[in-house]
mmCIF file of C-alpha atoms and ligand atoms in Angstrom:
data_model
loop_
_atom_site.group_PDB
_atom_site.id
_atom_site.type_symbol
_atom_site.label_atom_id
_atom_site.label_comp_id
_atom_site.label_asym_id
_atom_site.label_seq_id
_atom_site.Cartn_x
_atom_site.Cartn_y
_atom_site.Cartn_z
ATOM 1 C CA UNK A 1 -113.867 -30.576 108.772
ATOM 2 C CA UNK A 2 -116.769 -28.428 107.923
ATOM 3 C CA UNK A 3 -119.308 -28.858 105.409
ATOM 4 C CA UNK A 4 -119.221 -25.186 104.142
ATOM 5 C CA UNK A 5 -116.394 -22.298 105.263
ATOM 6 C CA UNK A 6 -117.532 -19.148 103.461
ATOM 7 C CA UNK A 7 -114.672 -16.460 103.895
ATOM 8 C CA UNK A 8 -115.684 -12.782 102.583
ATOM 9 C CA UNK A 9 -118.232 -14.078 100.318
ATOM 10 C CA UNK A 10 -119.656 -10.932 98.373
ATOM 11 C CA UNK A 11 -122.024 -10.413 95.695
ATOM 12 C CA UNK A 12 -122.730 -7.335 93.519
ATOM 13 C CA UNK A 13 -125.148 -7.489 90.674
ATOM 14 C CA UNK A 14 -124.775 -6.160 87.168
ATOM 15 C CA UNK A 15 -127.578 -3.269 88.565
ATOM 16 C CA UNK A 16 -124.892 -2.390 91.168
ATOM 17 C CA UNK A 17 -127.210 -3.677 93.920
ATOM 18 C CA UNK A 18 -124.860 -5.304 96.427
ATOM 19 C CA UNK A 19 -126.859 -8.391 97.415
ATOM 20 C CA UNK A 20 -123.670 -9.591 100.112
ATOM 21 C CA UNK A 21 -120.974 -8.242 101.935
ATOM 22 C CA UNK A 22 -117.805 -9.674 103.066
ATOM 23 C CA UNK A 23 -119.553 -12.885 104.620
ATOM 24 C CA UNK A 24 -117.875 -15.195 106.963
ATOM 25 C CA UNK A 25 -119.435 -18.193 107.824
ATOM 26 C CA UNK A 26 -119.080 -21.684 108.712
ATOM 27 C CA UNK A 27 -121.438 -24.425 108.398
ATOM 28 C CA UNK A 28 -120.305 -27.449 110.388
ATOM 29 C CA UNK A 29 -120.925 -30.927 109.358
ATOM 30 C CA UNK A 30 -124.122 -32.635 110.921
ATOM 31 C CA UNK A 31 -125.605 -29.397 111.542
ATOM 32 C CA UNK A 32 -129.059 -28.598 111.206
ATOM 33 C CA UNK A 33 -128.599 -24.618 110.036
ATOM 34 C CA UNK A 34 -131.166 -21.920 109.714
ATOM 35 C CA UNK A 35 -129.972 -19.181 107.496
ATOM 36 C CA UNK A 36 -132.554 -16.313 108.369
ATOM 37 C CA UNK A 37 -133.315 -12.958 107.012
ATOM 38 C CA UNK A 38 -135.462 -10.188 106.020
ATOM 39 C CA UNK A 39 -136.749 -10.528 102.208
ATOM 40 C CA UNK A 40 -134.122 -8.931 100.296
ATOM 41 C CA UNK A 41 -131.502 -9.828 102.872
ATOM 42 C CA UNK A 42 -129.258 -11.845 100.283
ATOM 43 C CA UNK A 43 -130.345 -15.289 101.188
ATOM 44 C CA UNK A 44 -131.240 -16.806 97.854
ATOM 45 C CA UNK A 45 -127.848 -15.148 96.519
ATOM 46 C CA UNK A 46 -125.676 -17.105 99.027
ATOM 47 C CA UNK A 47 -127.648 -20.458 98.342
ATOM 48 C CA UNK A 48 -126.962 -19.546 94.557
ATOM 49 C CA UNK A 49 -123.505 -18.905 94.596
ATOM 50 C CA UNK A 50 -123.319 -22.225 96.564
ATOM 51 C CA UNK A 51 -125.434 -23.607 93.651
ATOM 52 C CA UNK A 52 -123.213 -21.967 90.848
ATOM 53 C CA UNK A 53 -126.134 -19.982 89.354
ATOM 54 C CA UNK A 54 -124.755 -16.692 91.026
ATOM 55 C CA UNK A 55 -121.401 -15.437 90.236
ATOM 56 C CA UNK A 56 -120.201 -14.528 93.377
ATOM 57 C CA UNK A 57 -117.971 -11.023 93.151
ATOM 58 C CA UNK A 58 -115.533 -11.612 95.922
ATOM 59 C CA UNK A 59 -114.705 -14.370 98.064
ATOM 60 C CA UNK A 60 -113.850 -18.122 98.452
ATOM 61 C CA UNK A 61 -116.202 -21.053 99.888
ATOM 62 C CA UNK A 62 -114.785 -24.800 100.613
ATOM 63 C CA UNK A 63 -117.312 -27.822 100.762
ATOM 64 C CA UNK A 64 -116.123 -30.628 102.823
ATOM 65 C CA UNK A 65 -112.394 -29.452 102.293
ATOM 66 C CA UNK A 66 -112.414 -28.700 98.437
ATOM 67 C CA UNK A 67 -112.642 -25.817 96.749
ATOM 68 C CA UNK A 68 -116.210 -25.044 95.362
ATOM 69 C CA UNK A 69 -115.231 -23.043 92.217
ATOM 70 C CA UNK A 70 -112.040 -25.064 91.637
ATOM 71 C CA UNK A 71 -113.431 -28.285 92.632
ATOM 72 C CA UNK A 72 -117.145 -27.659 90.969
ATOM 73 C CA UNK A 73 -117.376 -31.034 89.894
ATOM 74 C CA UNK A 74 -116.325 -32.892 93.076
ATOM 75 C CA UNK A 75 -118.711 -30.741 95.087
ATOM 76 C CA UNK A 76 -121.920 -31.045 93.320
ATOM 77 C CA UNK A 77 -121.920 -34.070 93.526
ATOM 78 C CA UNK A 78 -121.580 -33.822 97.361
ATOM 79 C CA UNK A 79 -124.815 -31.288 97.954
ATOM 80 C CA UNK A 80 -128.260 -31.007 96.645
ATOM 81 C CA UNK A 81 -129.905 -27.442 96.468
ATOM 82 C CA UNK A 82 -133.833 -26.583 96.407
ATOM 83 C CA UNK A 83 -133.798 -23.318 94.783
ATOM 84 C CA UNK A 84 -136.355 -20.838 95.540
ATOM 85 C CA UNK A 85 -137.953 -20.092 91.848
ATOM 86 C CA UNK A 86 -139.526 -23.715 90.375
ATOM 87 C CA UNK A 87 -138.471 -24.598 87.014
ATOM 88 C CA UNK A 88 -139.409 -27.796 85.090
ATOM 89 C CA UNK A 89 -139.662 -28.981 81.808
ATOM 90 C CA UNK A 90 -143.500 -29.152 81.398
ATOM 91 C CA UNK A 91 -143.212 -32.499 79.613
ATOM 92 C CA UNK A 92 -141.516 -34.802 81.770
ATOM 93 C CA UNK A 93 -142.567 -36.856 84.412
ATOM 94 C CA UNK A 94 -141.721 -36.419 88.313
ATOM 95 C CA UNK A 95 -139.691 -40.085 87.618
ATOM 96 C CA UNK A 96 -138.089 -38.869 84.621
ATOM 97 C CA UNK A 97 -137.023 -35.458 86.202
ATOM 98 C CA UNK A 98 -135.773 -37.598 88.943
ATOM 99 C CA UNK A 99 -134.068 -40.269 86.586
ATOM 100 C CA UNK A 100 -132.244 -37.625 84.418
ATOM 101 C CA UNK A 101 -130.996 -35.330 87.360
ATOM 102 C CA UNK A 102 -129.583 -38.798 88.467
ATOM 103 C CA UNK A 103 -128.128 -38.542 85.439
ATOM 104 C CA UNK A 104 -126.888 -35.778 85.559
ATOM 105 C CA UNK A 105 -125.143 -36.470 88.890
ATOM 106 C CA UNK A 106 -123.120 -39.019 86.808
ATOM 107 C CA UNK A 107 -125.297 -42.064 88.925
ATOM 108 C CA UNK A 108 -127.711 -44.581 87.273
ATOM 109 C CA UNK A 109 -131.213 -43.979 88.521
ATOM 110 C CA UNK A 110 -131.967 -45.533 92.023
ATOM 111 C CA UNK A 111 -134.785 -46.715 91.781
ATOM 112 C CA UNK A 112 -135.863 -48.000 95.136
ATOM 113 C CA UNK A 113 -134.525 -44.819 96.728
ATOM 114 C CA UNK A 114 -136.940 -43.236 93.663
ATOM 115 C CA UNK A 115 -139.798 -44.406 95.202
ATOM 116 C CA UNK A 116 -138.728 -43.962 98.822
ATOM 117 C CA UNK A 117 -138.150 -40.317 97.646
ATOM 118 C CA UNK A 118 -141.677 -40.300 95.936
ATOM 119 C CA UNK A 119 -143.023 -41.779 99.394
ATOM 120 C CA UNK A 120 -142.133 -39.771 101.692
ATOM 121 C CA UNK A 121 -142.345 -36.629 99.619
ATOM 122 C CA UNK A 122 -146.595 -37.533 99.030
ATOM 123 C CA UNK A 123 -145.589 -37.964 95.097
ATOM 124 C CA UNK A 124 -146.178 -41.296 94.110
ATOM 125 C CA UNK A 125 -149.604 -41.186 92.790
ATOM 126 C CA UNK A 126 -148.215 -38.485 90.886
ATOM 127 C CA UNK A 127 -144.970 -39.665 89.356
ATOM 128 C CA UNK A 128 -146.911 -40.698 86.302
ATOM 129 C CA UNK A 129 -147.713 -36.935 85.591
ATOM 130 C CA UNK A 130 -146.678 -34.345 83.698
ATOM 131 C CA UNK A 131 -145.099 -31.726 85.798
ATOM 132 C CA UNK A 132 -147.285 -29.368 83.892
ATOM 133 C CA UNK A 133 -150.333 -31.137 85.884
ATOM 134 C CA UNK A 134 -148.799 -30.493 89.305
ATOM 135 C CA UNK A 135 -150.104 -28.010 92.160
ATOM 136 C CA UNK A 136 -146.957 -25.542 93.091
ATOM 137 C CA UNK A 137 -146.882 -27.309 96.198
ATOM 138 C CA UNK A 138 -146.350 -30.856 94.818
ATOM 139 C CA UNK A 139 -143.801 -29.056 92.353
ATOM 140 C CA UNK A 140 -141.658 -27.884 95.608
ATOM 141 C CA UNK A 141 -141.707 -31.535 96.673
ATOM 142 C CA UNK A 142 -140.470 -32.523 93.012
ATOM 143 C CA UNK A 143 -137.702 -30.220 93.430
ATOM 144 C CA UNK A 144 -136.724 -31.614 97.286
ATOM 145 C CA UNK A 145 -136.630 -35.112 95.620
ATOM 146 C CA UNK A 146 -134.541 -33.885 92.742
ATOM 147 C CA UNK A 147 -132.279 -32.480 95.033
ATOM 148 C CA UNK A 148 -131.446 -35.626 97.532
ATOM 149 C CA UNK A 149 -131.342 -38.297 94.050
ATOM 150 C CA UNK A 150 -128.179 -38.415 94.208
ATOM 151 C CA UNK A 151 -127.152 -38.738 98.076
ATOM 152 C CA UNK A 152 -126.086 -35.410 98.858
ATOM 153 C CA UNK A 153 -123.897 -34.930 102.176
ATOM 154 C CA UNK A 154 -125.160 -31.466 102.531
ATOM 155 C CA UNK A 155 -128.684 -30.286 101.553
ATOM 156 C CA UNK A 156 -129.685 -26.999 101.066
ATOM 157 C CA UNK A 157 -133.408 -25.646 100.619
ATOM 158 C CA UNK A 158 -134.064 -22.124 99.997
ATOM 159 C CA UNK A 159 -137.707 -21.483 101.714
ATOM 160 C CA UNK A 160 -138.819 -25.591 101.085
ATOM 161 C CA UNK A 161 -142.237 -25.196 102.947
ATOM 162 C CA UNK A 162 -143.135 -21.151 101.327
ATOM 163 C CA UNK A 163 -146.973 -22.236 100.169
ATOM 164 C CA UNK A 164 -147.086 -25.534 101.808
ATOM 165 C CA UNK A 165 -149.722 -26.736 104.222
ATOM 166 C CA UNK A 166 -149.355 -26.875 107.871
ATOM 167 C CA UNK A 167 -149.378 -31.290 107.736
ATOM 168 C CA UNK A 168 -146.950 -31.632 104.961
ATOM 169 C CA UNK A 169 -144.417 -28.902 106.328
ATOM 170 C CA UNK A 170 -144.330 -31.157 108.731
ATOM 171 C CA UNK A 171 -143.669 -34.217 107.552
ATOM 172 C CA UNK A 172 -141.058 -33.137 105.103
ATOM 173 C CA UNK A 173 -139.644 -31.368 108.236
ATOM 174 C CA UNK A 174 -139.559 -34.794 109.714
ATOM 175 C CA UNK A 175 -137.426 -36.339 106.858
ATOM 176 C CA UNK A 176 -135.251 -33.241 107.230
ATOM 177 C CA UNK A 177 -134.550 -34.553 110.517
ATOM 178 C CA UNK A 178 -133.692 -37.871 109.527
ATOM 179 C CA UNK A 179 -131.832 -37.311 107.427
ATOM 180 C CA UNK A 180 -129.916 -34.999 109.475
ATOM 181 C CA UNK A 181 -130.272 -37.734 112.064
ATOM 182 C CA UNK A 182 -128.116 -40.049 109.479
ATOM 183 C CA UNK A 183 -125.418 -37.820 109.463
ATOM 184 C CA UNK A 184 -126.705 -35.141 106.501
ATOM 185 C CA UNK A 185 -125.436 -31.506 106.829
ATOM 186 C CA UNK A 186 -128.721 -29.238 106.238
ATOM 187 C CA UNK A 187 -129.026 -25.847 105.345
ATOM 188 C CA UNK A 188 -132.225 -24.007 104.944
ATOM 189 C CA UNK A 189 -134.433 -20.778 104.701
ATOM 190 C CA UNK A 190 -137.231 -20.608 106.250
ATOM 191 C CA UNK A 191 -140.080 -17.612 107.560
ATOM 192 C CA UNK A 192 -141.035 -19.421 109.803
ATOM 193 C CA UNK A 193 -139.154 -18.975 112.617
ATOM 194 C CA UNK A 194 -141.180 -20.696 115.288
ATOM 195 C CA UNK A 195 -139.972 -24.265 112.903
ATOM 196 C CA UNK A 196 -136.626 -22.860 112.717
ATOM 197 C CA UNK A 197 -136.356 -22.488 116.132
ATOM 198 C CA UNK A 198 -137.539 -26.056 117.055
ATOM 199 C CA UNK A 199 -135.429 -27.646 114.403
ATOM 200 C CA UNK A 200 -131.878 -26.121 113.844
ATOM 201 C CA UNK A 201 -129.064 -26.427 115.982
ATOM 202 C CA UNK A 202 -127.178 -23.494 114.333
ATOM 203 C CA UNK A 203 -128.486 -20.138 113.159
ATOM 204 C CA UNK A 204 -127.063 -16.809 111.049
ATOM 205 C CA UNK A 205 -128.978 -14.181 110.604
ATOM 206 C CA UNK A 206 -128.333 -11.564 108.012
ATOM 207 C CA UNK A 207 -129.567 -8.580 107.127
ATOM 208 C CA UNK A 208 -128.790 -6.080 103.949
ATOM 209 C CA UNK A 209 -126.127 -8.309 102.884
ATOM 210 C CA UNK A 210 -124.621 -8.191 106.305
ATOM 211 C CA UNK A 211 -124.527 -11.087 108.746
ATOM 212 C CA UNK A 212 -125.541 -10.229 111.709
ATOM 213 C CA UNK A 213 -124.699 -13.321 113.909
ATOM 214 C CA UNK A 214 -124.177 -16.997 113.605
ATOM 215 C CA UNK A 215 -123.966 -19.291 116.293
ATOM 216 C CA UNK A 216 -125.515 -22.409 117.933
ATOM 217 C CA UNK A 217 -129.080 -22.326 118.036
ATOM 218 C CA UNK A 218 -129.315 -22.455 122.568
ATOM 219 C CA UNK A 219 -126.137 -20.222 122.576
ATOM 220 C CA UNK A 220 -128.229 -17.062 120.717
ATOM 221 C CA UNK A 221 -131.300 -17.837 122.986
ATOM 222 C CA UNK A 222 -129.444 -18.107 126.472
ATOM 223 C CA UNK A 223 -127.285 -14.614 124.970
ATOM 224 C CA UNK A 224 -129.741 -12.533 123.469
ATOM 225 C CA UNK A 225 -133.264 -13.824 124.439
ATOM 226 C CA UNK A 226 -135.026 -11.981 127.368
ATOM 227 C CA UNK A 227 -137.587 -13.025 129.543
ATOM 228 C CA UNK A 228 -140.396 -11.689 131.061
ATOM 229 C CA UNK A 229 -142.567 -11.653 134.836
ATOM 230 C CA UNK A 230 -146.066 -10.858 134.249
ATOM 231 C CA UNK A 231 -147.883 -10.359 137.174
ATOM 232 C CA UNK A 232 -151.786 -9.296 136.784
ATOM 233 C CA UNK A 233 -153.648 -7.714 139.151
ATOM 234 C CA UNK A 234 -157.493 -7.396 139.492
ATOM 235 C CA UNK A 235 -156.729 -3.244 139.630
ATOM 236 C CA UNK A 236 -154.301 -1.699 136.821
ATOM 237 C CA UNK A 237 -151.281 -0.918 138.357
ATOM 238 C CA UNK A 238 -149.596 2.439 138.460
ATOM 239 C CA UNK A 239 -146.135 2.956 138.950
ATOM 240 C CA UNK A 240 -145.095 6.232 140.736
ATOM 241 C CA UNK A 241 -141.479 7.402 141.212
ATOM 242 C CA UNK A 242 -140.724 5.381 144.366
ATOM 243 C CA UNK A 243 -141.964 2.268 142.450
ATOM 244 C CA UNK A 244 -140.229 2.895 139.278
ATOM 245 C CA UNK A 245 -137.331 3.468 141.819
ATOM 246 C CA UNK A 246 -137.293 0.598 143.458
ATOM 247 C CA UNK A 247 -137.780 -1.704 140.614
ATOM 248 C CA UNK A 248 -136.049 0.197 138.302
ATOM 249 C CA UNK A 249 -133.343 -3.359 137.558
ATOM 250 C CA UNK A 250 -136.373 -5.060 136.186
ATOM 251 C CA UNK A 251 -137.476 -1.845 133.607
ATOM 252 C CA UNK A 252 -141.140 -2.260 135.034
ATOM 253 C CA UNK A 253 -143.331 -1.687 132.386
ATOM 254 C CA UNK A 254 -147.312 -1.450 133.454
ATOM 255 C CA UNK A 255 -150.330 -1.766 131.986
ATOM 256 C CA UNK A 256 -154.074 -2.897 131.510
ATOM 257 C CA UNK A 257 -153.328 -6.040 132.436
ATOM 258 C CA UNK A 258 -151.068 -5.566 135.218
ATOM 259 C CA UNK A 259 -146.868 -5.296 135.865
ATOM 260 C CA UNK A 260 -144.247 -6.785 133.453
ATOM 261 C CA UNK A 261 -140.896 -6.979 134.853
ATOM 262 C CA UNK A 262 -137.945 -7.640 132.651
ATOM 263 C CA UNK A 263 -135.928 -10.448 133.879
ATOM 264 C CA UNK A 264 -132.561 -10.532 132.122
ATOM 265 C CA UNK A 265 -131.613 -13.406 130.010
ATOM 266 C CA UNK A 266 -132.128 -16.848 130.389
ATOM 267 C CA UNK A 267 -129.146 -18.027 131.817
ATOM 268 C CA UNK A 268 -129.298 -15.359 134.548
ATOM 269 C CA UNK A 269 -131.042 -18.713 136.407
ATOM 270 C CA UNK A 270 -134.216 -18.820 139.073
ATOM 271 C CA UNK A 271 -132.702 -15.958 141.562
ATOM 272 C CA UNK A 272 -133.651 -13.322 139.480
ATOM 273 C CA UNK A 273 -137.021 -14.372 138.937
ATOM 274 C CA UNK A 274 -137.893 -15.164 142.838
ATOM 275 C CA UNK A 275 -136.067 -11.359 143.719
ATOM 276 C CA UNK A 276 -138.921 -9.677 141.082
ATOM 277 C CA UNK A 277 -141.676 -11.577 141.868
ATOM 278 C CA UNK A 278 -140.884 -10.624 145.003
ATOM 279 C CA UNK A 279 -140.280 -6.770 144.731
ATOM 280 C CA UNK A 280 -143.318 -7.158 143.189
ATOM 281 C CA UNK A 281 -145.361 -8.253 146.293
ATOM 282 C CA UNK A 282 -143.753 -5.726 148.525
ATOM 283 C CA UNK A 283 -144.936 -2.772 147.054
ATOM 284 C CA UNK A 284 -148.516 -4.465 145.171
ATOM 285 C CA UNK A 285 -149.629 -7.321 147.144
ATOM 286 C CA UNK A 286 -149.791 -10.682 145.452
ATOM 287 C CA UNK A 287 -151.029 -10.550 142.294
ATOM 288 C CA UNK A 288 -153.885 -12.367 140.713
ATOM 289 C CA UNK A 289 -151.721 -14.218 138.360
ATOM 290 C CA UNK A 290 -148.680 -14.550 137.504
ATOM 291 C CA UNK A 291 -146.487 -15.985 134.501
ATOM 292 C CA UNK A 292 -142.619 -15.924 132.779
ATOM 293 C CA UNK A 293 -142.199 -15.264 129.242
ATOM 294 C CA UNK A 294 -139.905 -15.692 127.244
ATOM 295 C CA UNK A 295 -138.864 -14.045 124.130
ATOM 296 C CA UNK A 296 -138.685 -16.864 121.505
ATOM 297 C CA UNK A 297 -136.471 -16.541 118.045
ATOM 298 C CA UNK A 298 -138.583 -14.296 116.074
ATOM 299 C CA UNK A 299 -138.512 -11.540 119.297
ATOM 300 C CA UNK A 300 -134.501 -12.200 118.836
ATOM 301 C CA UNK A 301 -134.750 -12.170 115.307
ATOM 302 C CA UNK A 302 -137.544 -8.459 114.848
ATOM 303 C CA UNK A 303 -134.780 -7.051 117.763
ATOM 304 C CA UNK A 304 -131.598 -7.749 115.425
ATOM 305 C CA UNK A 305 -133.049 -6.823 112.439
ATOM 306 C CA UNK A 306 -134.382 -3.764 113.434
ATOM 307 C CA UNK A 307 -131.468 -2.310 115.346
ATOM 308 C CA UNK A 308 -129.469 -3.151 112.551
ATOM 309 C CA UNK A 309 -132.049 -1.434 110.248
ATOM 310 C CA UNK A 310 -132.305 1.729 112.381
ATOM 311 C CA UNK A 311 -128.627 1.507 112.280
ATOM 312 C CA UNK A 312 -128.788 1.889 108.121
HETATM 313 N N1 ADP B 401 -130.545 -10.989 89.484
HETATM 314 C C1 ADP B 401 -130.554 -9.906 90.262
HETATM 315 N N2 ADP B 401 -130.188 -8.703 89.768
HETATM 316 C C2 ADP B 401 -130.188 -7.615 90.555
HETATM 317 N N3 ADP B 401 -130.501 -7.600 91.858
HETATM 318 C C3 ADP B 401 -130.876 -8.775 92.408
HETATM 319 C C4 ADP B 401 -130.924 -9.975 91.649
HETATM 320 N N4 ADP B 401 -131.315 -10.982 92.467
HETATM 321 C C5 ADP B 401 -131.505 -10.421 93.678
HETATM 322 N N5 ADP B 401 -131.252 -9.097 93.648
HETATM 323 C C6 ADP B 401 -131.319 -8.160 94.790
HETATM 324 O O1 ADP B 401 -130.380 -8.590 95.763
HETATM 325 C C7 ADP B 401 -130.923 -8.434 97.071
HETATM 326 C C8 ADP B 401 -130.936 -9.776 97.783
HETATM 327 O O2 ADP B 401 -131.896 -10.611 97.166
HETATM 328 P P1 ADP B 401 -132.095 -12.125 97.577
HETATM 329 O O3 ADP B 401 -130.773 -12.784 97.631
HETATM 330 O O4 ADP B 401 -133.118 -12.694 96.677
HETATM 331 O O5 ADP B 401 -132.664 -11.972 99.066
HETATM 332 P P2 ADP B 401 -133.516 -12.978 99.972
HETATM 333 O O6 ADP B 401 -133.454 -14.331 99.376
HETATM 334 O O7 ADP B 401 -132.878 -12.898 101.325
HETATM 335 O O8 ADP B 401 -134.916 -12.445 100.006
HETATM 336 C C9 ADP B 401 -132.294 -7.821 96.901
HETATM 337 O O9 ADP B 401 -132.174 -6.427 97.042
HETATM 338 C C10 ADP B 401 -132.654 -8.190 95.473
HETATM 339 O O10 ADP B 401 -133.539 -7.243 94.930
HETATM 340 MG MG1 MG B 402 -134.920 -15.627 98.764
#
C-alpha cells in the first residue's frame, strides 16, 4: 500500500493560471520524500489539494487506500500538513492551538505528547504566550506541532525550515527523521537542496506544473548525476585539435586552473576514472593536483529545470 497515489492530479485557478498538469505520482509508505521545484512550480497547490484548501480541477488521490475526497474524514485524520502561509488566532496560546486542533482531530488533548511536541520543537518556554508574541520562526514550529497532535501516519510540510536558523533546521530535521525512523510517511518542500539531498530517500521534481521525474533518491544520482576529473597544472593548459581529439569521450573542458574531464555518471564505476586520469598524463604530464567531483542534487536539479525551461 502506498501512503499517497496521485493519478492526473490537475489544478487550474479561477485566473486561468494552470498551477498542475496531469500529475502522476506515488508516495510510498515509510518514505522520506522531497517534492522539489522552482517557485511557482505548483508545489504549495499539490500540498493544498492534499490539505483540502485547493480544489483540485482534475484528478483522483488515495491516502493509505481510501479515497481522499470521498473518504475526507478518514484521511485527515491519518496526515498532518504544515502549510506554507502562517495563520493563527492572535489570542490563543501555543497549548491551546495545540489542544483545540486536537480537538478538532476528534482526540482529547495529549498532553504528555503536548509537551514532548513543545520540547523538541524549542516551544515550551513559550506555550504560555500569545501567538501574537511569537517570532515567525517560533510560529513555523507552532504550526509543525499542530500538525503531528494528532499522530499523523503521513506528514507533510510545505518549506518547514524557509526563515529558520541553520541549528534549529537541524534539529527539527532530526525529529523528521525519527519520526520517519518510527515508521511515519514524510513529505516535504524544501530550497534547500543540499538537506534534501542528505535526508530523502525519494524525490519528484516538477516544474510549470509538470513533473519532471520521481524516483528514489540514489537511483536519480547514479542516472542523472555526472562527475568530474580535475586535474591542475602549475601552467594553464591548452587544448589543440589532437588533444581535443584524443580526449574528446571525456568533453575536456580547460581552463585557469587546469583540465576538467567529464567522467560519465556515477555508476559508470573506477575504470573510467583511471582511463582519464590517464589520457590525461599522456599528453600533459602529471598534474599538480588532482580531484573527482561530483555533481550533487541541486547540479541535477538547475540541469532539469532548465532544459525543461528552455524547452517552454
Ligand atoms: N490562489 C491562486 N490563484 C491564482 N493563481 C495561483 C494561486 N495560487 C497559486 N497560483 C499560481 O499557481 C502557480 C503555482 O503556485 P504554487 O503552487 O504556489 O507554487 P510553488 O509552491 O511551487 O512555489 C504560480 O504561478 C502561482 O502564481
Ligand atoms: Mg510554495
Amino acid at each position: 500500500m502506498h501512503a499517497l497515489e496521485i493519478h492526473g492530479l490537475g489544478k487550474t485557478y479561477n485566473n486561468g493560471k494552470t498551477a498542475l498538469q496531469d500529475v502522476n505520482l506515488t508516495v510510498p509508505q515509510g518514505s522520506f520524500f522531497a517534492l522539489l521545484g522552482p517557485n511557482g512550480a505548483g508545489k504549495s497547490t499539490m500540498i493544498n489539494v492534499l490539505a483540502d484548501t485547493v480544489r483540485p480541477t482534475a484528478g483522483n488521490v488515495s491516502l493509505f487506500g481510501r479515497d481522499l475526497f470521498n473518504d475526507r474524514a478518514w484521511c485527515k485524520k491519518r496526515m498532518g500538513v504544515v502549510p506554507q502561509e502562517i495563520a493563527f488566532d492572535p489570542f490563543f496560546t501555543p497549548r491551546e492551538v495545540l489542544r483545540f486542533t486536537s480537538g478538532l482531530f476528534g482526540c482529547k488533548p495529549d498532553e504528555a505528547w503536548i509537551d514532548e511536541l513543545f520540547e523538541r520543537l524549542e516551544l515550551t518556554e513559550h506555550s504560555k504566550k500569545n501567538t501574537r508574541q511569537l517570532s515567525g520562526g517560533m510560529r513555523r514550529r507552532l504550526l509543525v506541532a499542530q500538525a503531528l497532535v494528532h499522530r499523523p501516519e503521513l506528514v507533510i510540510l510545505d518549506e518547514p525550515t524557509a526563515g529558520v536558523d541553520v541549528e534549529l533546521r537541524r534539529r527539527l530535521w532530526d525529529f523528521m527523521r525519527e519520526l520517519n525512523n518510527k515508521g511515519i510517511t514524510i513529505l516535504l518542500t524544501t530550497h534547500y537542496l543540499d538537506e534534501a539531498e542528505e535526508l530523502c530517500d525519494q524525490v519528484a521534481i516538477i516544474d510549470q506544473g509538470n513533473l519532471l521525474t520521481a524516483q528514489p533518491m540514489q537511483q536519480l544520482m547514479q542516472s542523472v548525476a555526472s562527475s568530474y576529473l580535475w586535474l591542475n597544472y602549475a601552467k594553464p593548459v591548452t587544448l589543440n585539435e589532437t588533444d581535443k581529439l584524443a580526449l574528446a569521450t571525456y568533453e575536456p573542458r580547460s581552463s585557469e586552473e587546469g583540465l576538467c574531464l567529464k567522467l560519465g555518471r556515477l555508476d559508470d564505476g573506477n575504470s573510467t576514472f583511471h582511463q582519464a586520469y590517464e589520457a590525461a598524463v599522456a599528453r600533459f604530464g602529471p598534474p599538480v593536483d588532482a580531484g573527482v567531483r561530483s555533481e550533487d542534487l541541486e547540479d541535477v536539479f538547475l540541469r532539469l529545470t532548465a532544459r525543461h525551461g528552455a524547452k517552454a
